Phi, psi and omega in degrees: 000100202293317185235104192297322184262010192296331176290346181257357176248339168254135175272165188289144160229126206277139168301159183258163173237159167292144176305152194296310177304338176281309197286313190291006172269349173208183183242043178280146167285137195246000180277148188249106167309165180276154175284152182301335166287334181288308182298338177276339174279329181274339157300312190299331181293320190302138191259353189049043188314155180303312170243111183267098186291345182302320170311312189255008155287344195256120183304336177255017174055049167308145181276067198299314176299327182297316185290330189294314188285329164319307187286337182289320187279352180083010162284073174314307191287334171279344180289316180295325169307305172306325180272346184267341174299327179252334196227104186295328199224062176309331181285348163281299193287333174314331187257316200233004179280136181276007167067062157307342183285327181289326178284001170256356186305123177300341173289328195288351179300319180228006190223195175267133174300159175296142176283072187301300185316306192291326176298318171304315178303305187297312175306320185283322184289315168303337175292303179303332188268344175258351185067054186275327194269111185229158164298154177231082187282156188289143173298307196235130170263144185275334186082009176272133179261139170232126158280124171242127183251119186117136195236016176276185182304320165311308176291330168300306176302323179290316176307312175300315177297322172276342175289303177309326175288351180106007193264153177268119192242130176233121193248122169259121170246131203265348181257174175293341169223158198275143165137346173071226174295324179320307200275322180260345192252307183287107192305140186306345182274352169271322189215103180292130184295347176291346172290312178303305182301329182294306197292321178291324174290340183279310187292335171307298181300339173287350190100000173283132182259134174251121179266092190258174189049052188227104165271145168269123178069222173219166186265133176305149179291149194052025173301133174270353185303100163347096174213123168240035179293132167252358179216167187231128167232154194269156166308323178296315184290327162307315183294332190270306198271353179226153177287343173192147172243140184234129182267123179223039187289347174096167164271097190247003181272122186277160176284130192250176179241079187299053179245173186313148169081359172315322198280359192277152186282140180107358172255132180212141165312149169303326192264014151260340177300296191288324185300326180306306180294331169291335174284310178298325171294332170293347181097010174268165182256148182218127165287134176048055181304132183269119186236164195243353181312114187067014182244160165290096178262138178253124168269122175260105189125135193266357193280200163301318180295323178288325169313300187307319179298325190298297182299331176292305195286330166304318179298330175278337172107052175286140163317308178211150172214124181249128174249129185273143163218141199263323181285154184299164186287120180283166184301163184276334191232136168283164175274088187299338172263006165268332179256332184287132029242039173260157183302118191271160172255127186209161167297135187234118176244125192270178178293321169311313179311307185291350184276342177130115181189140179256143189234121179255117171246170186045059181214139190234156183263125172271317189193145165267119194262146175207169178218134172067023179079006180232140177298140187230353186183173177226122153287118197235178169200147185284150195218138171241155184260114179214134182064036170076011180217159167272122182250144211260142166271130191285161177071001183264005188299133177204162182240133170250132182300149184204131165244347178208126176247133199238113182261110172234066187249041175086188172247156181260323189180163184292171175308114177301330175291334176276350162286314177283346174293333179269336192086025182284135175296152166243154186274179179305338179255006180094004180263160183314130188260111189209132177283163171253002176289171175306133191091351191283193179066007176266149178262180178292327181300133183297127180076351195264138172231168181213145187214150159094221203291333184290346178252312193261334188108174184302151178185198192255158176320317195287332177283337184285311186295328175302310188295315171327298178296308185295317171299326184308301176310305169315315179279324166310304182300317178287331185269331182241008175085356175179157181225149166257358173302139178299156166278000000 
């Protein structure tokens, strides 16, 4: 513990943002990270608790008090070693993780939590700038071959761990660039894709082979899931050619809203809208790009994906943006004694909301209204949650203008044909059925494992990294009889 009284002396310091008027004119990252001396002060606030709840609040169990103290001591090089010991990609989580570790911070009981995420962000940026991050190729190769289907954070984490264990790893990605939803789902203004590119380069130097534009199996007919594959490989071929297969394809099937008028033009899933803009930002071409320019936009869904649609719509130059959330408006502040150390329900206002957005809570969509086959409005009703279900509030119906509707209500399950192609059993939610017990992540199919959202359902980037790391350990033990990879 570097500063015994630090939590009494120093206040939490938030990372800064570029002004709204400046940042909405481009798609560049706009978060201003902490300076070294500011990160040191945040590190000084850490109490190094006897029971550091932040460690368990973090899905990858980052050793948070240790790297906080190392930053306070000015030992940045060891700080990145500690951070990398549990997290392959702090450059990802330091930007887009919602920081459940901070909700679990003991200081958060009656004060402001330590700025753990901002410290993590500062550490990884310093490490890249100083040249401390290098490829770590295996000293000895095992001769075992592993195929990984999907190149999101779960697939990338599993691939890096297995390559460092000496296995020959090939990652199959149906789209033209590596990264999964990190690449095509999260807007560039929240997460610049150069961070993925640097890790891909590192992993290639460690022996990982990436095969893009290659779909494993087939996509269901009429699927709206982004798929730019130009070649196909069958599940049976992977099982024949590789000693183990990890399915890390994510939970890509968007939740639909089957109300009257759903077939009108101008109603799209968020994951039709967001990937197009990311591809254009990367210099690619998109035929008939969905644009919000000059339109009245309604985003249905109050989570992060909906917020990303808000930010992108504002950058397009939307006339107006309204975001719907079916749940009631949460409190401004959580009841800390009641919720700590768990993730609290409270009103969360994102940087995209601050750029311009009207937010509606406790509202449901009854019908899409249109003219000449195009959406022109959304008929809504207010709702109350009673007796375990939503009930309409009598007399609360209204119709709002809409030229573009974006459905951002989350994801229900993986693409079914991926699992059925391998003959993998599914759970009640349509996810791959695979245990997380010791010896887990293995499915019923021969040599086939599952990790990330494809197994646990829609979740966070940091959970995907955890699952990829743990699945890698189980595959290593499956191939070699034991494993020294961390859980």
